[in-house]
Structures are given as C-alpha cells and as structure tokens.
C-alpha cells in the first residue's frame, strides 16, 4: 500500500511546473521530464525536487518516515517551501523554464488529491519513488531519482528512459561537461586554461606537443593533467564524474583518460568530498 505524505498539499491546485538544469538527452517524449530540479507550484506552497549529485547545496537526499516506522531514503532532495519567498530559494538553480508540453499543461489548475511514497521493484537502482495523484487523472505522475543517469530526476507516467552508453561529441549535449571543450576554466602550471581542449592549451604546451617525439603520449598525458585539474577545481562536476558507471566515448579522447582522472581523484582523497 502506498504511504501518503505531505498531507497539507492535498486539495491545492497546481499553478505552474518549472524544470531546471535540463540536459539534451536523446529523449523527446513530451510525457517525460528529465531535469536536475523540478518545482511544483501550488496555491500557497512550492514543492521542490532537486538532485544531490548536481547541486552542492543539497548534498544528501531526503529521508522520509513512513507509517511502518521505517526511514525511506528518497535519493533526491524534497523541499517544501512557502509560496512567499520561494523565488529567492529557486534562484540558486540555473536554466529554469516552465514545462509547456500539452501532456503537462493539462495538469495546471487540477487539484492534488494525494502525494504517495512507494517502494520500487527490487531491480531498480533507487528503492523509492513518489507519485502525485491529481483530480482528473487516472494515471498518477511518478517522480524518481536517477543517480545512474547523471543524477537527473525523472517525472512521467512511470516509463523509464534507458541509456546503454555515453556518447559525447560536443559540450552542448547530454554529459557535455565531460568534453574537454566544456567551458570550465581551471588553473594548471600557474596559468589559466579556458578549457581542456588542445586548442585552448597555453602556447608553450602546444609547442611541446608539436616538437614531441611521441605526440600521442604527450597529448594523452597532458589531457589527463588538464582534466584532473579541472575536476579538482569544479567539485560538482567531480561528483558527477565519480558517479558515472556507464561505458563512455568522448570524441578525440583516448579511451582510458577518464578512468585515469577518476583514479587520481580517489587517490587524492577527493572521491567522497562534495
């Protein structure tokens, strides 16, 4: 039986739905949302779901007690807010936009009948999920945390998006932060590097690459150093790198580079830090 939580929201109309920190995953169903944070705006309250993997201000998921006295680790962070002042709290998220696909627009104005906490099937990575039951919908809206999917939150009718391998050819796509050209500045060798892409390497390093007797080895070793420095100096992306479990292929990057970077992160004691 589902557990009912957040009783104070029952009967309130949904006024707006915001999605933040969305990625360009190869998934185009208007019936599913993949986002780093979701804000459900009701008449006098806002319910925020946010990803601990993506946002340093919510480094742990919420733990909710059920009627049986057990503690349920939701994976994601659940934050109820008063409507007044919610905008200030939400300003910490980037890339916010209203969800306007027709499948979601029809929920606007509907009353929330119940907010349920349910146990997932044993095969699912995240044990718990949530369901929002609306007044005129036969199918509840399922919300689940996907730590293996770059820490995204998935909302929809329960159909799960699956990814077998990470393919990155540009920083402007899903997992684009892995790409050397991602615009994440860092310091290495007392110099500012705009990115880890070879075209952004300092002139002296490029000169060494051009004159190296083993340019492929020099390129690989320098790229490992550059990416290691970048991830050390960007904690939120370090967390995401260490959480990646899927096989990955990044255009122009030797296959073992990211594993070497991750080993350096763990060896330096940065693996568990936020």
PDB file of C-alpha atoms in Angstrom:
ATOM      1  CA  UNK A   1       0.000   0.000   0.000  1.00  0.00           C
ATOM      2  CA  UNK A   2       1.294   3.495  -0.780  1.00  0.00           C
ATOM      3  CA  UNK A   3       2.190   5.829   2.070  1.00  0.00           C
ATOM      4  CA  UNK A   4       0.593   9.266   1.951  1.00  0.00           C
ATOM      5  CA  UNK A   5       2.897  12.172   2.812  1.00  0.00           C
ATOM      6  CA  UNK A   6       2.717  15.995   2.639  1.00  0.00           C
ATOM      7  CA  UNK A   7      -0.949  15.960   3.628  1.00  0.00           C
ATOM      8  CA  UNK A   8      -1.014  19.774   3.695  1.00  0.00           C
ATOM      9  CA  UNK A   9      -0.813  19.860  -0.107  1.00  0.00           C
ATOM     10  CA  UNK A  10      -3.956  17.771  -0.650  1.00  0.00           C
ATOM     11  CA  UNK A  11      -6.694  19.781  -2.320  1.00  0.00           C
ATOM     12  CA  UNK A  12      -4.398  22.504  -3.637  1.00  0.00           C
ATOM     13  CA  UNK A  13      -4.426  23.381  -7.330  1.00  0.00           C
ATOM     14  CA  UNK A  14      -1.266  23.115  -9.389  1.00  0.00           C
ATOM     15  CA  UNK A  15      -0.471  26.590 -10.746  1.00  0.00           C
ATOM     16  CA  UNK A  16       2.839  26.042 -12.545  1.00  0.00           C
ATOM     17  CA  UNK A  17       5.572  23.482 -13.130  1.00  0.00           C
ATOM     18  CA  UNK A  18       9.212  24.553 -13.509  1.00  0.00           C
ATOM     19  CA  UNK A  19      12.150  22.466 -14.692  1.00  0.00           C
ATOM     20  CA  UNK A  20      15.772  23.477 -14.039  1.00  0.00           C
ATOM     21  CA  UNK A  21      19.145  22.177 -15.141  1.00  0.00           C
ATOM     22  CA  UNK A  22      17.846  20.131 -18.056  1.00  0.00           C
ATOM     23  CA  UNK A  23      20.213  18.247 -20.358  1.00  0.00           C
ATOM     24  CA  UNK A  24      19.880  17.438 -24.030  1.00  0.00           C
ATOM     25  CA  UNK A  25      19.336  13.727 -23.625  1.00  0.00           C
ATOM     26  CA  UNK A  26      18.278  11.832 -26.771  1.00  0.00           C
ATOM     27  CA  UNK A  27      14.757  11.524 -25.455  1.00  0.00           C
ATOM     28  CA  UNK A  28      11.943  13.547 -26.970  1.00  0.00           C
ATOM     29  CA  UNK A  29       8.785  12.311 -25.308  1.00  0.00           C
ATOM     30  CA  UNK A  30       6.544  15.161 -24.205  1.00  0.00           C
ATOM     31  CA  UNK A  31       5.258  12.850 -21.498  1.00  0.00           C
ATOM     32  CA  UNK A  32       8.524  12.623 -19.544  1.00  0.00           C
ATOM     33  CA  UNK A  33      10.677  15.278 -17.876  1.00  0.00           C
ATOM     34  CA  UNK A  34      14.373  14.793 -17.158  1.00  0.00           C
ATOM     35  CA  UNK A  35      15.797  17.613 -15.044  1.00  0.00           C
ATOM     36  CA  UNK A  36      18.236  18.402 -12.263  1.00  0.00           C
ATOM     37  CA  UNK A  37      15.446  20.081 -10.293  1.00  0.00           C
ATOM     38  CA  UNK A  38      11.664  20.377 -10.516  1.00  0.00           C
ATOM     39  CA  UNK A  39       9.444  22.932  -8.778  1.00  0.00           C
ATOM     40  CA  UNK A  40       5.722  22.186  -8.446  1.00  0.00           C
ATOM     41  CA  UNK A  41       3.982  25.471  -7.670  1.00  0.00           C
ATOM     42  CA  UNK A  42       0.672  25.103  -5.822  1.00  0.00           C
ATOM     43  CA  UNK A  43      -1.714  27.744  -4.485  1.00  0.00           C
ATOM     44  CA  UNK A  44       0.219  28.537  -1.315  1.00  0.00           C
ATOM     45  CA  UNK A  45       3.250  26.223  -1.418  1.00  0.00           C
ATOM     46  CA  UNK A  46       6.045  25.066  -3.716  1.00  0.00           C
ATOM     47  CA  UNK A  47       7.382  21.505  -3.674  1.00  0.00           C
ATOM     48  CA  UNK A  48      10.942  21.246  -4.978  1.00  0.00           C
ATOM     49  CA  UNK A  49      12.694  18.040  -6.044  1.00  0.00           C
ATOM     50  CA  UNK A  50      16.447  18.556  -6.521  1.00  0.00           C
ATOM     51  CA  UNK A  51      19.431  16.356  -7.352  1.00  0.00           C
ATOM     52  CA  UNK A  52      22.140  15.961  -4.675  1.00  0.00           C
ATOM     53  CA  UNK A  53      24.586  14.895  -7.378  1.00  0.00           C
ATOM     54  CA  UNK A  54      24.149  18.134  -9.319  1.00  0.00           C
ATOM     55  CA  UNK A  55      23.693  20.742  -6.612  1.00  0.00           C
ATOM     56  CA  UNK A  56      26.166  21.272  -3.780  1.00  0.00           C
ATOM     57  CA  UNK A  57      23.589  22.992  -1.559  1.00  0.00           C
ATOM     58  CA  UNK A  58      21.591  19.735  -1.260  1.00  0.00           C
ATOM     59  CA  UNK A  59      24.385  17.213  -0.861  1.00  0.00           C
ATOM     60  CA  UNK A  60      22.158  14.470   0.596  1.00  0.00           C
ATOM     61  CA  UNK A  61      18.782  13.103  -0.413  1.00  0.00           C
ATOM     62  CA  UNK A  62      15.750  13.385   1.823  1.00  0.00           C
ATOM     63  CA  UNK A  63      14.868  10.634   4.276  1.00  0.00           C
ATOM     64  CA  UNK A  64      11.117  10.354   4.896  1.00  0.00           C
ATOM     65  CA  UNK A  65       9.479   8.262   7.602  1.00  0.00           C
ATOM     66  CA  UNK A  66       6.560   6.006   6.686  1.00  0.00           C
ATOM     67  CA  UNK A  67       3.629   4.660   8.710  1.00  0.00           C
ATOM     68  CA  UNK A  68       5.543   1.458   9.479  1.00  0.00           C
ATOM     69  CA  UNK A  69       8.234   3.442  11.285  1.00  0.00           C
ATOM     70  CA  UNK A  70      10.846   2.894   8.585  1.00  0.00           C
ATOM     71  CA  UNK A  71      13.053   5.592   7.113  1.00  0.00           C
ATOM     72  CA  UNK A  72      12.892   5.845   3.320  1.00  0.00           C
ATOM     73  CA  UNK A  73      15.933   7.312   1.547  1.00  0.00           C
ATOM     74  CA  UNK A  74      14.479   9.073  -1.477  1.00  0.00           C
ATOM     75  CA  UNK A  75      17.805   9.697  -3.212  1.00  0.00           C
ATOM     76  CA  UNK A  76      16.670  13.127  -4.365  1.00  0.00           C
ATOM     77  CA  UNK A  77      16.090  16.137  -2.105  1.00  0.00           C
ATOM     78  CA  UNK A  78      12.466  17.046  -1.320  1.00  0.00           C
ATOM     79  CA  UNK A  79      11.992  20.641  -0.104  1.00  0.00           C
ATOM     80  CA  UNK A  80       8.548  22.132   0.675  1.00  0.00           C
ATOM     81  CA  UNK A  81       8.543  25.942   0.560  1.00  0.00           C
ATOM     82  CA  UNK A  82       6.031  28.653   1.375  1.00  0.00           C
ATOM     83  CA  UNK A  83       4.927  30.439  -1.785  1.00  0.00           C
ATOM     84  CA  UNK A  84       6.219  33.760  -0.447  1.00  0.00           C
ATOM     85  CA  UNK A  85       9.976  33.792  -0.812  1.00  0.00           C
ATOM     86  CA  UNK A  86      10.182  30.653  -2.959  1.00  0.00           C
ATOM     87  CA  UNK A  87      11.594  32.672  -5.873  1.00  0.00           C
ATOM     88  CA  UNK A  88      14.658  33.601  -3.835  1.00  0.00           C
ATOM     89  CA  UNK A  89      15.293  29.964  -2.921  1.00  0.00           C
ATOM     90  CA  UNK A  90      14.809  28.815  -6.529  1.00  0.00           C
ATOM     91  CA  UNK A  91      17.253  31.413  -7.841  1.00  0.00           C
ATOM     92  CA  UNK A  92      20.118  29.067  -6.929  1.00  0.00           C
ATOM     93  CA  UNK A  93      19.123  26.834  -9.863  1.00  0.00           C
ATOM     94  CA  UNK A  94      20.043  27.646 -13.460  1.00  0.00           C
ATOM     95  CA  UNK A  95      18.248  27.318 -16.764  1.00  0.00           C
ATOM     96  CA  UNK A  96      14.714  27.419 -15.376  1.00  0.00           C
ATOM     97  CA  UNK A  97      11.776  27.129 -17.766  1.00  0.00           C
ATOM     98  CA  UNK A  98       8.101  26.330 -17.462  1.00  0.00           C
ATOM     99  CA  UNK A  99       7.079  22.892 -18.698  1.00  0.00           C
ATOM    100  CA  UNK A 100       4.626  23.591 -21.512  1.00  0.00           C
ATOM    101  CA  UNK A 101       4.213  20.276 -23.330  1.00  0.00           C
ATOM    102  CA  UNK A 102       0.500  19.515 -23.711  1.00  0.00           C
ATOM    103  CA  UNK A 103       0.789  16.399 -21.536  1.00  0.00           C
ATOM    104  CA  UNK A 104       1.863  18.611 -18.622  1.00  0.00           C
ATOM    105  CA  UNK A 105      -0.191  21.718 -19.404  1.00  0.00           C
ATOM    106  CA  UNK A 106      -3.379  19.815 -18.751  1.00  0.00           C
ATOM    107  CA  UNK A 107      -2.355  19.355 -15.090  1.00  0.00           C
ATOM    108  CA  UNK A 108      -2.380  23.115 -14.499  1.00  0.00           C
ATOM    109  CA  UNK A 109      -5.459  24.006 -12.468  1.00  0.00           C
ATOM    110  CA  UNK A 110      -6.051  20.439 -11.279  1.00  0.00           C
ATOM    111  CA  UNK A 111      -6.177  19.689  -7.582  1.00  0.00           C
ATOM    112  CA  UNK A 112      -3.652  17.380  -5.963  1.00  0.00           C
ATOM    113  CA  UNK A 113      -5.574  14.532  -4.362  1.00  0.00           C
ATOM    114  CA  UNK A 114      -2.614  12.839  -2.696  1.00  0.00           C
ATOM    115  CA  UNK A 115       1.151  12.577  -2.574  1.00  0.00           C
ATOM    116  CA  UNK A 116       2.274   8.963  -2.273  1.00  0.00           C
ATOM    117  CA  UNK A 117       5.550   7.313  -1.348  1.00  0.00           C
ATOM    118  CA  UNK A 118       6.039   3.881  -2.914  1.00  0.00           C
ATOM    119  CA  UNK A 119       8.637   1.154  -2.981  1.00  0.00           C
ATOM    120  CA  UNK A 120      10.195   0.411  -6.377  1.00  0.00           C
ATOM    121  CA  UNK A 121      10.789  -3.045  -7.774  1.00  0.00           C
ATOM    122  CA  UNK A 122      13.899  -4.744  -6.395  1.00  0.00           C
ATOM    123  CA  UNK A 123      15.703  -4.370  -9.735  1.00  0.00           C
ATOM    124  CA  UNK A 124      15.604  -0.584  -9.680  1.00  0.00           C
ATOM    125  CA  UNK A 125      18.664   1.339  -8.584  1.00  0.00           C
ATOM    126  CA  UNK A 126      16.595   3.741  -6.445  1.00  0.00           C
ATOM    127  CA  UNK A 127      14.330   1.892  -4.000  1.00  0.00           C
ATOM    128  CA  UNK A 128      11.739   4.611  -3.530  1.00  0.00           C
ATOM    129  CA  UNK A 129       9.668   6.783  -5.824  1.00  0.00           C
ATOM    130  CA  UNK A 130       6.914   9.332  -5.365  1.00  0.00           C
ATOM    131  CA  UNK A 131       3.541   9.687  -7.038  1.00  0.00           C
ATOM    132  CA  UNK A 132       1.404  12.791  -7.361  1.00  0.00           C
ATOM    133  CA  UNK A 133      -2.270  11.937  -7.808  1.00  0.00           C
ATOM    134  CA  UNK A 134      -4.337  14.646  -9.499  1.00  0.00           C
ATOM    135  CA  UNK A 135      -8.097  15.097  -9.508  1.00  0.00           C
ATOM    136  CA  UNK A 136      -8.858  14.389 -13.172  1.00  0.00           C
ATOM    137  CA  UNK A 137      -6.048  11.934 -13.981  1.00  0.00           C
ATOM    138  CA  UNK A 138      -6.434   8.169 -13.987  1.00  0.00           C
ATOM    139  CA  UNK A 139      -2.649   7.746 -14.114  1.00  0.00           C
ATOM    140  CA  UNK A 140      -0.603   9.292 -11.266  1.00  0.00           C
ATOM    141  CA  UNK A 141       2.590  11.193 -12.031  1.00  0.00           C
ATOM    142  CA  UNK A 142       5.675   9.246 -10.960  1.00  0.00           C
ATOM    143  CA  UNK A 143       8.826  11.045  -9.737  1.00  0.00           C
ATOM    144  CA  UNK A 144      12.056   9.079  -9.262  1.00  0.00           C
ATOM    145  CA  UNK A 145      15.751   9.864  -8.791  1.00  0.00           C
ATOM    146  CA  UNK A 146      18.131   8.521 -11.458  1.00  0.00           C
ATOM    147  CA  UNK A 147      21.663   8.656  -9.963  1.00  0.00           C
ATOM    148  CA  UNK A 148      22.995   6.463 -12.774  1.00  0.00           C
ATOM    149  CA  UNK A 149      21.596   8.936 -15.334  1.00  0.00           C
ATOM    150  CA  UNK A 150      23.846  11.835 -14.305  1.00  0.00           C
ATOM    151  CA  UNK A 151      21.724  12.455 -11.218  1.00  0.00           C
ATOM    152  CA  UNK A 152      18.610  13.521 -13.119  1.00  0.00           C
ATOM    153  CA  UNK A 153      15.089  13.476 -11.735  1.00  0.00           C
ATOM    154  CA  UNK A 154      12.600  11.707 -13.976  1.00  0.00           C
ATOM    155  CA  UNK A 155       8.913  12.606 -13.893  1.00  0.00           C
ATOM    156  CA  UNK A 156       6.270  10.951 -16.019  1.00  0.00           C
ATOM    157  CA  UNK A 157       3.892   8.051 -16.250  1.00  0.00           C
ATOM    158  CA  UNK A 158       6.438   5.517 -14.983  1.00  0.00           C
ATOM    159  CA  UNK A 159       8.136   4.719 -18.295  1.00  0.00           C
ATOM    160  CA  UNK A 160      11.884   4.847 -17.649  1.00  0.00           C
ATOM    161  CA  UNK A 161      14.413   6.319 -20.037  1.00  0.00           C
ATOM    162  CA  UNK A 162      17.350   3.941 -20.508  1.00  0.00           C
ATOM    163  CA  UNK A 163      20.845   4.695 -21.791  1.00  0.00           C
ATOM    164  CA  UNK A 164      23.342   1.970 -22.674  1.00  0.00           C
ATOM    165  CA  UNK A 165      26.444   4.070 -23.383  1.00  0.00           C
ATOM    166  CA  UNK A 166      27.502   7.692 -23.068  1.00  0.00           C
ATOM    167  CA  UNK A 167      28.428   9.243 -26.427  1.00  0.00           C
ATOM    168  CA  UNK A 168      29.779  12.804 -26.299  1.00  0.00           C
ATOM    169  CA  UNK A 169      30.920  14.723 -29.372  1.00  0.00           C
ATOM    170  CA  UNK A 170      30.219  18.257 -28.143  1.00  0.00           C
ATOM    171  CA  UNK A 171      29.969  20.126 -24.836  1.00  0.00           C
ATOM    172  CA  UNK A 172      26.461  21.217 -25.898  1.00  0.00           C
ATOM    173  CA  UNK A 173      24.781  17.869 -25.335  1.00  0.00           C
ATOM    174  CA  UNK A 174      23.989  15.394 -22.584  1.00  0.00           C
ATOM    175  CA  UNK A 175      27.104  14.708 -20.487  1.00  0.00           C
ATOM    176  CA  UNK A 176      28.714  17.636 -22.326  1.00  0.00           C
ATOM    177  CA  UNK A 177      30.638  18.562 -19.169  1.00  0.00           C
ATOM    178  CA  UNK A 178      32.840  15.525 -19.886  1.00  0.00           C
ATOM    179  CA  UNK A 179      34.065  17.025 -23.158  1.00  0.00           C
ATOM    180  CA  UNK A 180      37.489  18.717 -22.997  1.00  0.00           C
ATOM    181  CA  UNK A 181      35.994  21.819 -24.665  1.00  0.00           C
ATOM    182  CA  UNK A 182      33.403  22.335 -21.917  1.00  0.00           C
ATOM    183  CA  UNK A 183      33.765  25.994 -20.777  1.00  0.00           C
ATOM    184  CA  UNK A 184      35.071  25.175 -17.301  1.00  0.00           C
ATOM    185  CA  UNK A 185      38.147  27.305 -16.582  1.00  0.00           C
ATOM    186  CA  UNK A 186      40.890  25.974 -14.304  1.00  0.00           C
ATOM    187  CA  UNK A 187      44.430  26.722 -13.167  1.00  0.00           C
ATOM    188  CA  UNK A 188      47.314  24.458 -14.174  1.00  0.00           C
ATOM    189  CA  UNK A 189      51.011  25.314 -14.125  1.00  0.00           C
ATOM    190  CA  UNK A 190      50.162  28.751 -12.684  1.00  0.00           C
ATOM    191  CA  UNK A 191      48.215  29.581 -15.840  1.00  0.00           C
ATOM    192  CA  UNK A 192      44.503  29.945 -16.553  1.00  0.00           C
ATOM    193  CA  UNK A 193      43.218  27.398 -19.055  1.00  0.00           C
ATOM    194  CA  UNK A 194      39.884  28.305 -20.693  1.00  0.00           C
ATOM    195  CA  UNK A 195      39.172  24.616 -21.273  1.00  0.00           C
ATOM    196  CA  UNK A 196      40.996  21.307 -21.563  1.00  0.00           C
ATOM    197  CA  UNK A 197      40.620  21.287 -25.356  1.00  0.00           C
ATOM    198  CA  UNK A 198      44.039  21.264 -27.051  1.00  0.00           C
ATOM    199  CA  UNK A 199      43.213  24.466 -28.965  1.00  0.00           C
ATOM    200  CA  UNK A 200      42.980  26.233 -25.567  1.00  0.00           C
ATOM    201  CA  UNK A 201      46.292  24.916 -24.223  1.00  0.00           C
ATOM    202  CA  UNK A 202      48.955  27.543 -23.434  1.00  0.00           C
ATOM    203  CA  UNK A 203      51.320  28.283 -26.314  1.00  0.00           C
ATOM    204  CA  UNK A 204      54.321  26.696 -24.560  1.00  0.00           C
ATOM    205  CA  UNK A 205      52.407  23.428 -24.055  1.00  0.00           C
ATOM    206  CA  UNK A 206      51.257  23.379 -27.682  1.00  0.00           C
ATOM    207  CA  UNK A 207      54.855  23.917 -28.762  1.00  0.00           C
ATOM    208  CA  UNK A 208      55.918  20.911 -26.689  1.00  0.00           C
ATOM    209  CA  UNK A 209      53.174  18.863 -28.352  1.00  0.00           C
ATOM    210  CA  UNK A 210      54.365  19.872 -31.817  1.00  0.00           C
ATOM    211  CA  UNK A 211      58.009  19.002 -31.089  1.00  0.00           C
ATOM    212  CA  UNK A 212      57.394  15.877 -29.014  1.00  0.00           C
ATOM    213  CA  UNK A 213      58.944  12.629 -30.229  1.00  0.00           C
ATOM    214  CA  UNK A 214      55.783  10.872 -29.045  1.00  0.00           C
ATOM    215  CA  UNK A 215      52.938  13.360 -29.658  1.00  0.00           C
ATOM    216  CA  UNK A 216      50.166  10.858 -28.891  1.00  0.00           C
ATOM    217  CA  UNK A 217      51.656  10.052 -25.477  1.00  0.00           C
ATOM    218  CA  UNK A 218      52.276  13.733 -24.737  1.00  0.00           C
ATOM    219  CA  UNK A 219      48.688  14.603 -25.743  1.00  0.00           C
ATOM    220  CA  UNK A 220      47.224  11.851 -23.552  1.00  0.00           C
ATOM    221  CA  UNK A 221      49.360  12.732 -20.518  1.00  0.00           C
ATOM    222  CA  UNK A 222      48.669  16.460 -20.828  1.00  0.00           C
ATOM    223  CA  UNK A 223      44.947  15.870 -21.248  1.00  0.00           C
ATOM    224  CA  UNK A 224      44.908  13.739 -18.083  1.00  0.00           C
ATOM    225  CA  UNK A 225      46.683  16.525 -16.184  1.00  0.00           C
ATOM    226  CA  UNK A 226      44.317  19.163 -17.549  1.00  0.00           C
ATOM    227  CA  UNK A 227      41.129  17.215 -16.820  1.00  0.00           C
ATOM    228  CA  UNK A 228      42.403  16.262 -13.355  1.00  0.00           C
ATOM    229  CA  UNK A 229      42.999  19.948 -12.555  1.00  0.00           C
ATOM    230  CA  UNK A 230      39.592  20.887 -13.945  1.00  0.00           C
ATOM    231  CA  UNK A 231      37.632  18.340 -11.937  1.00  0.00           C
ATOM    232  CA  UNK A 232      39.574  19.122  -8.765  1.00  0.00           C
ATOM    233  CA  UNK A 233      38.561  22.765  -9.116  1.00  0.00           C
ATOM    234  CA  UNK A 234      34.904  22.112 -10.030  1.00  0.00           C
ATOM    235  CA  UNK A 235      33.505  19.998  -7.135  1.00  0.00           C
ATOM    236  CA  UNK A 236      30.015  19.489  -8.546  1.00  0.00           C
ATOM    237  CA  UNK A 237      31.388  18.070 -11.815  1.00  0.00           C
ATOM    238  CA  UNK A 238      33.896  15.973  -9.854  1.00  0.00           C
ATOM    239  CA  UNK A 239      30.962  14.337  -8.066  1.00  0.00           C
ATOM    240  CA  UNK A 240      29.259  13.656 -11.357  1.00  0.00           C
ATOM    241  CA  UNK A 241      32.411  12.175 -12.913  1.00  0.00           C
ATOM    242  CA  UNK A 242      32.897   9.797  -9.987  1.00  0.00           C
ATOM    243  CA  UNK A 243      29.247   8.706 -10.220  1.00  0.00           C
ATOM    244  CA  UNK A 244      29.428   7.708 -13.902  1.00  0.00           C
ATOM    245  CA  UNK A 245      29.054   3.954 -14.332  1.00  0.00           C
ATOM    246  CA  UNK A 246      28.041   3.627 -17.962  1.00  0.00           C
ATOM    247  CA  UNK A 247      30.639   2.988 -20.681  1.00  0.00           C
ATOM    248  CA  UNK A 248      31.644   6.296 -22.260  1.00  0.00           C
ATOM    249  CA  UNK A 249      33.103   7.506 -25.526  1.00  0.00           C
ATOM    250  CA  UNK A 250      34.163  11.144 -25.891  1.00  0.00           C
ATOM    251  CA  UNK A 251      35.297  12.248 -29.350  1.00  0.00           C
ATOM    252  CA  UNK A 252      39.035  12.821 -29.533  1.00  0.00           C
ATOM    253  CA  UNK A 253      39.760  11.462 -26.057  1.00  0.00           C
ATOM    254  CA  UNK A 254      41.756   8.211 -25.584  1.00  0.00           C
ATOM    255  CA  UNK A 255      39.599   5.523 -24.004  1.00  0.00           C
ATOM    256  CA  UNK A 256      41.391   5.291 -20.653  1.00  0.00           C
ATOM    257  CA  UNK A 257      41.759   9.016 -19.918  1.00  0.00           C
ATOM    258  CA  UNK A 258      38.691   9.465 -17.728  1.00  0.00           C
ATOM    259  CA  UNK A 259      39.439   6.331 -15.728  1.00  0.00           C
ATOM    260  CA  UNK A 260      42.924   7.672 -15.032  1.00  0.00           C
ATOM    261  CA  UNK A 261      41.432  11.005 -13.938  1.00  0.00           C
ATOM    262  CA  UNK A 262      38.986   9.232 -11.627  1.00  0.00           C
ATOM    263  CA  UNK A 263      41.808   7.204 -10.083  1.00  0.00           C
ATOM    264  CA  UNK A 264      43.668  10.437  -9.343  1.00  0.00           C
ATOM    265  CA  UNK A 265      40.531  11.882  -7.732  1.00  0.00           C
ATOM    266  CA  UNK A 266      40.139   8.880  -5.473  1.00  0.00           C
ATOM    267  CA  UNK A 267      43.846   8.620  -4.667  1.00  0.00           C
ATOM    268  CA  UNK A 268      43.963  12.282  -3.607  1.00  0.00           C
ATOM    269  CA  UNK A 269      41.046  11.748  -1.211  1.00  0.00           C
ATOM    270  CA  UNK A 270      38.602  13.797  -3.257  1.00  0.00           C
ATOM    271  CA  UNK A 271      36.248  10.960  -4.062  1.00  0.00           C
ATOM    272  CA  UNK A 272      33.928  11.472  -1.113  1.00  0.00           C
ATOM    273  CA  UNK A 273      34.065  15.240  -0.853  1.00  0.00           C
ATOM    274  CA  UNK A 274      31.198  17.392  -2.133  1.00  0.00           C
TER     275      UNK A 274
END
